[in-house]
PDB file of C-alpha atoms and ligand atoms in Angstrom:
ATOM      1  CA  MET A1147      12.921 -12.982 -13.256  1.00 92.00           C
ATOM      2  CA  ASP A1148      14.786 -10.728 -10.826  1.00 97.00           C
ATOM      3  CA  CYS A1149      13.301  -9.075  -7.725  1.00 98.00           C
ATOM      4  CA  MET A1150      11.968  -5.549  -8.370  1.00 98.00           C
ATOM      5  CA  ILE A1151      13.029  -4.483  -4.875  1.00 98.00           C
ATOM      6  CA  CYS A1152      16.640  -5.680  -4.533  1.00 98.00           C
ATOM      7  CA  SER A1153      17.415  -6.922  -8.092  1.00 98.00           C
ATOM      8  CA  ARG A1154      18.526 -10.370  -6.865  1.00 98.00           C
ATOM      9  CA  SER A1155      17.376 -13.677  -8.357  1.00 98.00           C
ATOM     10  CA  SER A1156      14.046 -15.317  -7.562  1.00 98.00           C
ATOM     11  CA  THR A1157      12.810 -18.907  -7.353  1.00 98.00           C
ATOM     12  CA  TYR A1158       9.450 -20.499  -8.157  1.00 98.00           C
ATOM     13  CA  TYR A1159       7.414 -20.538  -4.911  1.00 98.00           C
ATOM     14  CA  PHE A1160       3.890 -21.919  -5.566  1.00 98.00           C
ATOM     15  CA  SER A1161       0.911 -21.765  -7.909  1.00 98.00           C
ATOM     16  CA  LYS A1162      -2.740 -20.895  -7.490  1.00 97.00           C
ATOM     17  CA  ARG A1163      -5.840 -21.649  -9.523  1.00 97.00           C
ATOM     18  CA  TYR A1164      -8.773 -19.328  -8.800  1.00 96.00           C
ATOM     19  CA  THR A1165     -11.880 -21.427  -8.084  1.00 94.00           C
ATOM     20  CA  GLU A1166     -13.981 -18.937  -6.054  1.00 92.00           C
ATOM     21  CA  ALA A1167     -16.756 -17.147  -7.976  1.00 92.00           C
ATOM     22  CA  PRO A1168     -16.619 -14.627  -9.591  1.00 93.00           C
ATOM     23  CA  PHE A1169     -12.807 -14.679  -9.676  1.00 95.00           C
ATOM     24  CA  ASP A1170     -12.762 -18.055 -11.435  1.00 95.00           C
ATOM     25  CA  ALA A1171     -14.511 -16.422 -14.411  1.00 95.00           C
ATOM     26  CA  PHE A1172     -12.154 -13.373 -14.391  1.00 96.00           C
ATOM     27  CA  MET A1173      -9.155 -15.720 -14.404  1.00 96.00           C
ATOM     28  CA  ARG A1174     -10.399 -18.420 -16.797  1.00 95.00           C
ATOM     29  CA  GLU A1175      -8.310 -17.292 -19.773  1.00 93.00           C
ATOM     30  CA  ILE A1176      -5.258 -16.454 -17.678  1.00 95.00           C
ATOM     31  CA  GLY A1177      -5.260 -19.861 -15.983  1.00 96.00           C
ATOM     32  CA  GLU A1178      -3.015 -20.967 -13.151  1.00 97.00           C
ATOM     33  CA  VAL A1179      -0.894 -18.234 -11.550  1.00 98.00           C
ATOM     34  CA  ALA A1180       2.768 -18.890 -10.665  1.00 98.00           C
ATOM     35  CA  TYR A1181       4.403 -16.930  -7.824  1.00 98.00           C
ATOM     36  CA  ARG A1182       8.152 -16.399  -7.403  1.00 98.00           C
ATOM     37  CA  ARG A1183      10.025 -15.473  -4.233  1.00 98.00           C
ATOM     38  CA  CYS A1184      13.181 -13.341  -4.047  1.00 98.00           C
ATOM     39  CA  ASP A1185      16.138 -15.402  -2.801  1.00 98.00           C
ATOM     40  CA  HIS A1186      17.440 -12.430  -0.809  1.00 98.00           C
ATOM     41  CA  CYS A1187      14.592 -10.283   0.571  1.00 98.00           C
ATOM     42  CA  GLY A1188      11.613 -12.680   0.402  1.00 98.00           C
ATOM     43  CA  PHE A1189       9.457 -10.381  -1.773  1.00 98.00           C
ATOM     44  CA  VAL A1190       6.881 -12.542  -3.607  1.00 98.00           C
ATOM     45  CA  PHE A1191       5.363 -11.643  -6.966  1.00 98.00           C
ATOM     46  CA  SER A1192       3.201 -13.160  -9.670  1.00 98.00           C
ATOM     47  CA  GLU A1193       5.218 -14.114 -12.721  1.00 97.00           C
ATOM     48  CA  THR A1194       1.979 -14.855 -14.597  1.00 97.00           C
ATOM     49  CA  HIS A1195       0.517 -11.376 -14.114  1.00 97.00           C
ATOM     50  CA  ALA A1196       3.863  -9.729 -14.936  1.00 96.00           C
ATOM     51  CA  ARG A1197       3.818 -11.477 -18.348  1.00 96.00           C
ATOM     52  CA  LEU A1198       0.236 -10.450 -19.171  1.00 96.00           C
ATOM     53  CA  HIS A1199      -0.408  -8.057 -22.013  1.00 95.00           C
ATOM     54  CA  SER A1200      -1.265  -4.655 -20.529  1.00 93.00           C
ATOM     55  CA  ARG A1201      -4.675  -4.893 -22.186  1.00 94.00           C
ATOM     56  CA  ASP A1202      -5.481  -8.124 -20.285  1.00 95.00           C
ATOM     57  CA  TRP A1203      -4.142  -6.690 -16.995  1.00 95.00           C
ATOM     58  CA  GLY A1204      -6.320  -3.608 -17.494  1.00 92.00           C
ATOM     59  CA  ARG A1205      -9.385  -5.725 -18.193  1.00 93.00           C
ATOM     60  CA  LEU A1206      -8.811  -7.854 -15.082  1.00 95.00           C
ATOM     61  CA  ASN A1207      -8.535  -4.713 -12.921  1.00 91.00           C
ATOM     62  CA  GLU A1208     -11.701  -3.280 -14.415  1.00 89.00           C
ATOM     63  CA  GLN A1209     -13.628  -6.476 -13.719  1.00 91.00           C
ATOM     64  CA  PHE A1210     -12.351  -6.649 -10.158  1.00 90.00           C
ATOM     65  CA  HIS A1211     -12.966  -2.992  -9.300  1.00 83.00           C
ATOM     66  CA  HIS A1212     -16.439  -3.088 -10.759  1.00 83.00           C
ATOM     67  CA  TYR A1213     -17.186  -6.124  -8.568  1.00 86.00           C
ATOM     68  CA  ASN A1214     -15.558  -4.534  -5.503  1.00 81.00           C
ATOM     69  CA  GLU A1215     -17.593  -1.317  -5.730  1.00 73.00           C
ATOM     70  CA  ASN A1216     -20.582  -3.296  -4.548  1.00 73.00           C
ATOM     71  CA  PRO A1217     -20.851  -2.702  -0.775  1.00 68.00           C
ATOM     72  CA  ASP A1218     -21.857  -6.354  -0.331  1.00 69.00           C
ATOM     73  CA  SER A1219     -18.556  -7.605  -1.764  1.00 67.00           C
ATOM     74  CA  PRO A1220     -16.626  -9.589   0.845  1.00 63.00           C
ATOM     75  CA  ILE A1221     -13.284  -7.830   0.132  1.00 67.00           C
ATOM     76  CA  ASN A1222     -12.275  -5.523   3.001  1.00 72.00           C
ATOM     77  CA  GLN A1223     -11.879  -1.814   2.394  1.00 81.00           C
ATOM     78  CA  PRO A1224      -9.024   0.112   4.085  1.00 89.00           C
ATOM     79  CA  PRO A1225      -9.856   1.424   7.597  1.00 94.00           C
ATOM     80  CA  TYR A1226     -10.591   4.963   6.388  1.00 95.00           C
ATOM     81  CA  ALA A1227     -11.891   6.327   9.703  1.00 96.00           C
ATOM     82  CA  GLU A1228      -8.768   5.214  11.574  1.00 97.00           C
ATOM     83  CA  GLN A1229      -6.555   6.544   8.775  1.00 97.00           C
ATOM     84  CA  ALA A1230      -8.202   9.962   9.046  1.00 97.00           C
ATOM     85  CA  MET A1231      -7.757   9.974  12.829  1.00 97.00           C
ATOM     86  CA  MET A1232      -4.109   8.956  12.465  1.00 98.00           C
ATOM     87  CA  LEU A1233      -3.381  11.780   9.999  1.00 97.00           C
ATOM     88  CA  ALA A1234      -5.022  14.298  12.334  1.00 97.00           C
ATOM     89  CA  LEU A1235      -2.944  13.019  15.278  1.00 97.00           C
ATOM     90  CA  LEU A1236       0.327  13.011  13.354  1.00 97.00           C
ATOM     91  CA  ARG A1237      -0.311  16.533  12.141  1.00 96.00           C
ATOM     92  CA  GLN A1238      -1.337  17.874  15.530  1.00 96.00           C
ATOM     93  CA  HIS A1239       1.821  16.449  17.144  1.00 97.00           C
ATOM     94  CA  GLY A1240       4.134  17.769  14.437  1.00 96.00           C
ATOM     95  CA  LEU A1241       5.042  14.322  13.117  1.00 97.00           C
ATOM     96  CA  ILE A1242       3.878  15.295   9.637  1.00 96.00           C
ATOM     97  CA  ALA A1243       3.672  18.747   8.074  1.00 92.00           C
ATOM     98  CA  ALA A1244       0.459  20.736   8.417  1.00 85.00           C
ATOM     99  CA  ASP A1245       0.158  21.289   4.674  1.00 91.00           C
ATOM    100  CA  GLY A1246       1.171  19.732   1.385  1.00 95.00           C
ATOM    101  CA  MET A1247      -0.685  16.410   1.578  1.00 97.00           C
ATOM    102  CA  LEU A1248      -1.688  14.191  -1.349  1.00 97.00           C
ATOM    103  CA  ASP A1249      -3.624  10.933  -1.414  1.00 96.00           C
ATOM    104  CA  TYR A1250      -2.113   9.091  -4.384  1.00 96.00           C
ATOM    105  CA  ALA A1251      -4.232   6.318  -5.964  1.00 91.00           C
ATOM    106  CA  ALA A1252      -7.106   7.632  -3.885  1.00 88.00           C
ATOM    107  CA  GLY A1253      -9.858   6.023  -5.963  1.00 83.00           C
ATOM    108  CA  TYR A1254     -13.074   7.914  -5.395  1.00 83.00           C
ATOM    109  CA  GLY A1255     -11.679   9.903  -2.461  1.00 90.00           C
ATOM    110  CA  SER A1256     -13.211   8.123   0.565  1.00 91.00           C
ATOM    111  CA  LEU A1257     -10.399   9.173   2.923  1.00 95.00           C
ATOM    112  CA  SER A1258     -10.416  12.755   1.660  1.00 95.00           C
ATOM    113  CA  ARG A1259     -14.165  13.025   2.333  1.00 94.00           C
ATOM    114  CA  LEU A1260     -13.746  11.855   5.947  1.00 95.00           C
ATOM    115  CA  MET A1261     -10.820  14.219   6.506  1.00 95.00           C
ATOM    116  CA  ALA A1262     -12.864  17.191   5.302  1.00 94.00           C
ATOM    117  CA  ARG A1263     -16.060  16.277   7.138  1.00 95.00           C
ATOM    118  CA  TYR A1264     -14.719  15.263  10.543  1.00 97.00           C
ATOM    119  CA  PHE A1265     -11.303  16.935  10.807  1.00 96.00           C
ATOM    120  CA  HIS A1266     -11.747  19.957   8.504  1.00 95.00           C
ATOM    121  CA  LEU A1267      -8.483  19.123   6.798  1.00 94.00           C
ATOM    122  CA  PRO A1268      -8.156  19.333   3.017  1.00 93.00           C
ATOM    123  CA  LEU A1269      -6.659  16.193   1.477  1.00 95.00           C
ATOM    124  CA  PRO A1270      -6.075  16.602  -2.287  1.00 95.00           C
ATOM    125  CA  ILE A1271      -6.412  13.377  -4.247  1.00 95.00           C
ATOM    126  CA  TYR A1272      -5.008  11.912  -7.431  1.00 93.00           C
ATOM    127  CA  ASP A1273      -5.470   8.544  -9.049  1.00 89.00           C
ATOM    128  CA  PRO A1274      -3.609   7.446 -12.180  1.00 84.00           C
ATOM    129  CA  TYR A1275      -6.245   4.767 -12.810  1.00 76.00           C
ATOM    130  CA  VAL A1276      -9.501   6.481 -11.757  1.00 74.00           C
ATOM    131  CA  HIS A1277     -10.078   9.821 -13.474  1.00 72.00           C
ATOM    132  CA  ALA A1278     -12.528  11.795 -11.316  1.00 71.00           C
ATOM    133  CA  PRO A1279     -12.047  15.526 -12.044  1.00 69.00           C
ATOM    134  CA  ASP A1280     -15.534  16.311 -10.742  1.00 73.00           C
ATOM    135  CA  LEU A1281     -14.489  15.403  -7.195  1.00 74.00           C
ATOM    136  CA  ASP A1282     -13.452  18.158  -4.782  1.00 73.00           C
ATOM    137  CA  CYS A1283      -9.696  18.284  -4.202  1.00 84.00           C
ATOM    138  CA  TYR A1284      -8.878  16.385  -7.412  1.00 85.00           C
ATOM    139  CA  VAL A1285      -5.337  17.159  -8.636  1.00 89.00           C
ATOM    140  CA  ASP A1286      -4.980  16.945 -12.428  1.00 85.00           C
ATOM    141  CA  GLU A1287      -1.265  16.319 -12.579  1.00 89.00           C
ATOM    142  CA  PRO A1288       0.753  15.976  -9.359  1.00 93.00           C
ATOM    143  CA  HIS A1289       4.270  17.442  -9.477  1.00 94.00           C
ATOM    144  CA  PRO A1290       7.175  15.238  -8.384  1.00 96.00           C
ATOM    145  CA  GLY A1291       8.929  16.237  -5.195  1.00 97.00           C
ATOM    146  CA  SER A1292       6.289  18.689  -4.075  1.00 95.00           C
ATOM    147  CA  TYR A1293       4.218  16.943  -1.385  1.00 97.00           C
ATOM    148  CA  ARG A1294       5.315  16.785   2.241  1.00 97.00           C
ATOM    149  CA  THR A1295       2.951  13.906   3.038  1.00 98.00           C
ATOM    150  CA  VAL A1296       1.979  11.382   0.369  1.00 98.00           C
ATOM    151  CA  ILE A1297      -0.609   8.783   1.343  1.00 97.00           C
ATOM    152  CA  ASN A1298      -0.864   5.583  -0.631  1.00 97.00           C
ATOM    153  CA  SER A1299      -3.474   3.072   0.404  1.00 93.00           C
ATOM    154  CA  ALA A1300      -3.914  -0.433  -0.981  1.00 89.00           C
ATOM    155  CA  MET A1301      -1.716  -0.003  -4.041  1.00 94.00           C
ATOM    156  CA  PHE A1302       1.614  -1.651  -3.161  1.00 97.00           C
ATOM    157  CA  GLU A1303       0.044  -5.123  -3.535  1.00 96.00           C
ATOM    158  CA  HIS A1304      -1.078  -4.261  -7.101  1.00 95.00           C
ATOM    159  CA  VAL A1305       2.267  -3.320  -8.684  1.00 96.00           C
ATOM    160  CA  LEU A1306       3.775  -5.196 -11.618  1.00 96.00           C
ATOM    161  CA  THR A1307       6.890  -3.056 -12.106  1.00 96.00           C
ATOM    162  CA  ARG A1308       9.394  -1.132 -10.030  1.00 98.00           C
ATOM    163  CA  ARG A1309       8.330   2.019 -11.866  1.00 97.00           C
ATOM    164  CA  ASP A1310       4.870   1.804 -10.248  1.00 95.00           C
ATOM    165  CA  LEU A1311       6.501   2.001  -6.789  1.00 97.00           C
ATOM    166  CA  ASP A1312       9.046   4.704  -7.659  1.00 98.00           C
ATOM    167  CA  ARG A1313       6.332   6.923  -9.108  1.00 96.00           C
ATOM    168  CA  VAL A1314       4.720   7.172  -5.647  1.00 97.00           C
ATOM    169  CA  HIS A1315       7.949   7.948  -3.814  1.00 98.00           C
ATOM    170  CA  GLU A1316       9.004  10.542  -6.414  1.00 98.00           C
ATOM    171  CA  LEU A1317       6.055  12.744  -5.445  1.00 97.00           C
ATOM    172  CA  VAL A1318       7.416  13.135  -1.896  1.00 98.00           C
ATOM    173  CA  ALA A1319       9.320  16.349  -1.113  1.00 98.00           C
ATOM    174  CA  PRO A1320      12.961  15.968   0.042  1.00 97.00           C
ATOM    175  CA  ASP A1321      11.853  16.540   3.653  1.00 96.00           C
ATOM    176  CA  GLY A1322       8.529  14.733   3.256  1.00 98.00           C
ATOM    177  CA  CYS A1323       7.112  11.411   4.407  1.00 98.00           C
ATOM    178  CA  LEU A1324       5.271   8.523   2.771  1.00 98.00           C
ATOM    179  CA  VAL A1325       2.249   6.915   4.436  1.00 98.00           C
ATOM    180  CA  LEU A1326       1.473   3.369   3.252  1.00 98.00           C
ATOM    181  CA  HIS A1327      -1.404   1.008   3.816  1.00 97.00           C
ATOM    182  CA  THR A1328      -0.731  -2.534   2.633  1.00 95.00           C
ATOM    183  CA  VAL A1329       0.098  -5.923   4.151  1.00 96.00           C
ATOM    184  CA  VAL A1330       3.736  -6.490   5.098  1.00 97.00           C
ATOM    185  CA  CYS A1331       4.789  -9.685   6.861  1.00 95.00           C
ATOM    186  CA  GLU A1332       7.964 -11.442   7.927  1.00 97.00           C
ATOM    187  CA  ASN A1333       7.499 -14.364   5.519  1.00 97.00           C
ATOM    188  CA  VAL A1334       4.907 -14.646   2.777  1.00 97.00           C
ATOM    189  CA  PRO A1335       3.311 -18.048   3.420  1.00 97.00           C
ATOM    190  CA  CYS A1336       3.804 -20.747   0.768  1.00 97.00           C
ATOM    191  CA  ASP A1337       0.048 -21.273   0.677  1.00 97.00           C
ATOM    192  CA  SER A1338      -2.301 -20.707  -2.254  1.00 96.00           C
ATOM    193  CA  ASP A1339      -5.214 -20.255   0.207  1.00 96.00           C
ATOM    194  CA  TRP A1340      -3.544 -17.324   2.038  1.00 96.00           C
ATOM    195  CA  PHE A1341      -6.183 -14.606   2.608  1.00 94.00           C
ATOM    196  CA  TYR A1342      -4.213 -11.917   0.806  1.00 95.00           C
ATOM    197  CA  LEU A1343      -4.212 -13.907  -2.435  1.00 95.00           C
ATOM    198  CA  ARG A1344      -8.014 -13.916  -2.689  1.00 93.00           C
ATOM    199  CA  PRO A1345      -8.324 -10.847  -4.947  1.00 94.00           C
ATOM    200  CA  PRO A1346      -6.847 -11.891  -8.313  1.00 95.00           C
ATOM    201  CA  VAL A1347      -5.332  -8.404  -8.686  1.00 96.00           C
ATOM    202  CA  HIS A1348      -3.023  -8.821  -5.665  1.00 96.00           C
ATOM    203  CA  VAL A1349       0.300  -9.591  -7.325  1.00 98.00           C
ATOM    204  CA  ALA A1350       3.074  -8.205  -5.056  1.00 98.00           C
ATOM    205  CA  PHE A1351       3.698  -9.259  -1.456  1.00 98.00           C
ATOM    206  CA  HIS A1352       6.161  -7.291   0.633  1.00 98.00           C
ATOM    207  CA  THR A1353       8.236  -8.485   3.600  1.00 98.00           C
ATOM    208  CA  ASN A1354       9.804  -6.614   6.503  1.00 98.00           C
ATOM    209  CA  LYS A1355      13.198  -7.140   4.846  1.00 98.00           C
ATOM    210  CA  SER A1356      12.095  -5.974   1.384  1.00 98.00           C
ATOM    211  CA  MET A1357      10.464  -2.866   2.869  1.00 98.00           C
ATOM    212  CA  ASN A1358      13.609  -2.095   4.843  1.00 98.00           C
ATOM    213  CA  ILE A1359      15.632  -2.269   1.610  1.00 98.00           C
ATOM    214  CA  LEU A1360      13.129  -0.053  -0.217  1.00 98.00           C
ATOM    215  CA  MET A1361      13.297   2.535   2.588  1.00 98.00           C
ATOM    216  CA  GLN A1362      17.090   2.674   2.360  1.00 98.00           C
ATOM    217  CA  GLN A1363      17.007   3.020  -1.428  1.00 98.00           C
ATOM    218  CA  TRP A1364      14.534   5.886  -1.133  1.00 98.00           C
ATOM    219  CA  GLY A1365      16.258   7.659   1.780  1.00 98.00           C
ATOM    220  CA  TYR A1366      13.835   7.196   4.676  1.00 98.00           C
ATOM    221  CA  GLN A1367      15.510   6.657   8.038  1.00 98.00           C
ATOM    222  CA  SER A1368      12.797   5.608  10.472  1.00 98.00           C
ATOM    223  CA  SER A1369       9.212   4.456  10.399  1.00 98.00           C
ATOM    224  CA  ILE A1370       6.060   4.469  12.498  1.00 98.00           C
ATOM    225  CA  TYR A1371       3.350   1.804  12.399  1.00 98.00           C
ATOM    226  CA  CYS A1372      -0.209   2.616  13.485  1.00 98.00           C
ATOM    227  CA  PRO A1373      -2.036  -0.641  14.367  1.00 97.00           C
ATOM    228  CA  PRO A1374      -5.594   0.804  14.319  1.00 97.00           C
ATOM    229  CA  SER A1375      -5.191   2.235  10.796  1.00 97.00           C
ATOM    230  CA  LYS A1376      -2.810  -0.507   9.567  1.00 97.00           C
ATOM    231  CA  CYS A1377      -0.537   2.171   8.090  1.00 98.00           C
ATOM    232  CA  TRP A1378       3.183   2.759   8.052  1.00 98.00           C
ATOM    233  CA  VAL A1379       4.692   6.254   7.990  1.00 98.00           C
ATOM    234  CA  LEU A1380       8.164   6.358   6.420  1.00 98.00           C
ATOM    235  CA  LEU A1381      10.135   9.316   7.781  1.00 98.00           C
ATOM    236  CA  ARG A1382      13.329  11.105   6.756  1.00 98.00           C
ATOM    237  CA  GLN A1383      14.404  11.711  10.366  1.00 97.00           C
ATOM    238  CA  PRO A1384      16.114   9.170  12.633  1.00 98.00           C
ATOM    239  CA  TRP A1385      13.934   7.607  15.353  1.00 98.00           C
ATOM    240  CA  ALA A1386      15.706   9.611  18.053  1.00 98.00           C
ATOM    241  CA  GLN A1387      14.088  12.761  16.610  1.00 97.00           C
ATOM    242  CA  VAL A1388      10.527  11.389  16.590  1.00 97.00           C
ATOM    243  CA  GLN A1389      10.361   9.040  19.567  1.00 98.00           C
ATOM    244  CA  ALA A1390       9.240  11.660  22.117  1.00 98.00           C
ATOM    245  CA  LYS A1391       6.379  12.812  19.869  1.00 98.00           C
ATOM    246  CA  VAL A1392       5.199   9.247  19.291  1.00 98.00           C
ATOM    247  CA  GLU A1393       5.210   8.623  23.037  1.00 98.00           C
ATOM    248  CA  ALA A1394       3.202  11.808  23.589  1.00 98.00           C
ATOM    249  CA  VAL A1395       0.478  10.564  21.209  1.00 98.00           C
ATOM    250  CA  ASN A1396       0.195   7.242  23.049  1.00 98.00           C
ATOM    251  CA  ARG A1397       0.096   8.973  26.441  1.00 98.00           C
ATOM    252  CA  GLU A1398      -2.637  11.315  25.277  1.00 97.00           C
ATOM    253  CA  LEU A1399      -4.795   8.488  23.879  1.00 97.00           C
ATOM    254  CA  GLN A1400      -3.876   6.129  26.748  1.00 97.00           C
ATOM    255  CA  SER A1401      -3.352   3.344  24.227  1.00 96.00           C
ATOM    256  CA  THR A1402      -0.713   2.241  21.747  1.00 97.00           C
ATOM    257  CA  TRP A1403      -1.720   4.030  18.578  1.00 98.00           C
ATOM    258  CA  LEU A1404       1.818   4.311  17.276  1.00 98.00           C
ATOM    259  CA  VAL A1405       5.003   2.245  17.422  1.00 98.00           C
ATOM    260  CA  GLY A1406       8.253   2.959  15.617  1.00 98.00           C
ATOM    261  CA  LYS A1407      11.982   2.462  15.197  1.00 98.00           C
ATOM    262  CA  ASP A1408      14.921   3.176  12.913  1.00 98.00           C
ATOM    263  CA  GLY A1409      14.462   1.339   9.599  1.00 98.00           C
ATOM    264  CA  PHE A1410      11.237  -0.460   8.775  1.00 98.00           C
ATOM    265  CA  MET A1411       8.900  -1.091  11.741  1.00 98.00           C
ATOM    266  CA  ASP A1412       8.526  -4.885  11.581  1.00 98.00           C
ATOM    267  CA  TYR A1413       5.247  -5.056  13.457  1.00 97.00           C
ATOM    268  CA  TRP A1414       3.955  -8.283  11.878  1.00 96.00           C
ATOM    269  CA  LYS A1415       6.574 -10.877  12.727  1.00 91.00           C
ATOM    270  CA  GLY A1416       4.383 -13.829  13.661  1.00 74.00           C
ATOM    271  CA  PHE A1417       3.686 -14.890  10.079  1.00 59.00           C
TER     272      PHE A1417
HETATM  273 ZN1   ZN B2261      14.488  -8.988  -3.276  1.00 89.45          ZN
END
């Protein structure tokens, strides 16, 4: 199977058998999962999940999300409070537009609720998997190319096809930016016990190199990483046009809230 990011060939990397309850039960019929690694960009993906019938993939996601809705579940949620603060900072400093935001794959709208309550900023939400029209700010059908800031949290590790990724980017306006929350590392460890493999619905693992390639394909020139919110902001402008604003944020907060550079900000290089 070829890499969905750079279309080059891939090689078998390792396998994992889920033994931790309740994931062992979810995965009993699917069995051992085989992961492949791109020979060029290091992107790692599950060949086993990619070959599943869509019905079985849907059922696995339902089981996992039902389990994860329990507040006692040990799976971490995204840092919503820090994400809301970051969006307010970026907006106030002119790093993202003041209007035209969309939280894509927003689930039940946790980030949108915080934005409204503490920052008085409307954040419309859409989720192709969770239909929640009774929520405030729910968008029925988002229009491609019409949002100046698209936020996508904890979805990039769930994609089985390139189309799933492109659908997010296609919503961004020609002068807009894409805010991503996922894990991106230098090298995906060849280790079936790696923490990010624990949820059996994590099937795509991005590297600094694969993200850099994706940015180029999509036409983003520079990026900012925000350590407290664990988010990247992919921007159309070169770094030279945003550097002064990023430095102003850090000066104001007297801490390093934002770092950036041309291309993909490879913050996590140690592993
Ligand atoms: Zn690749």
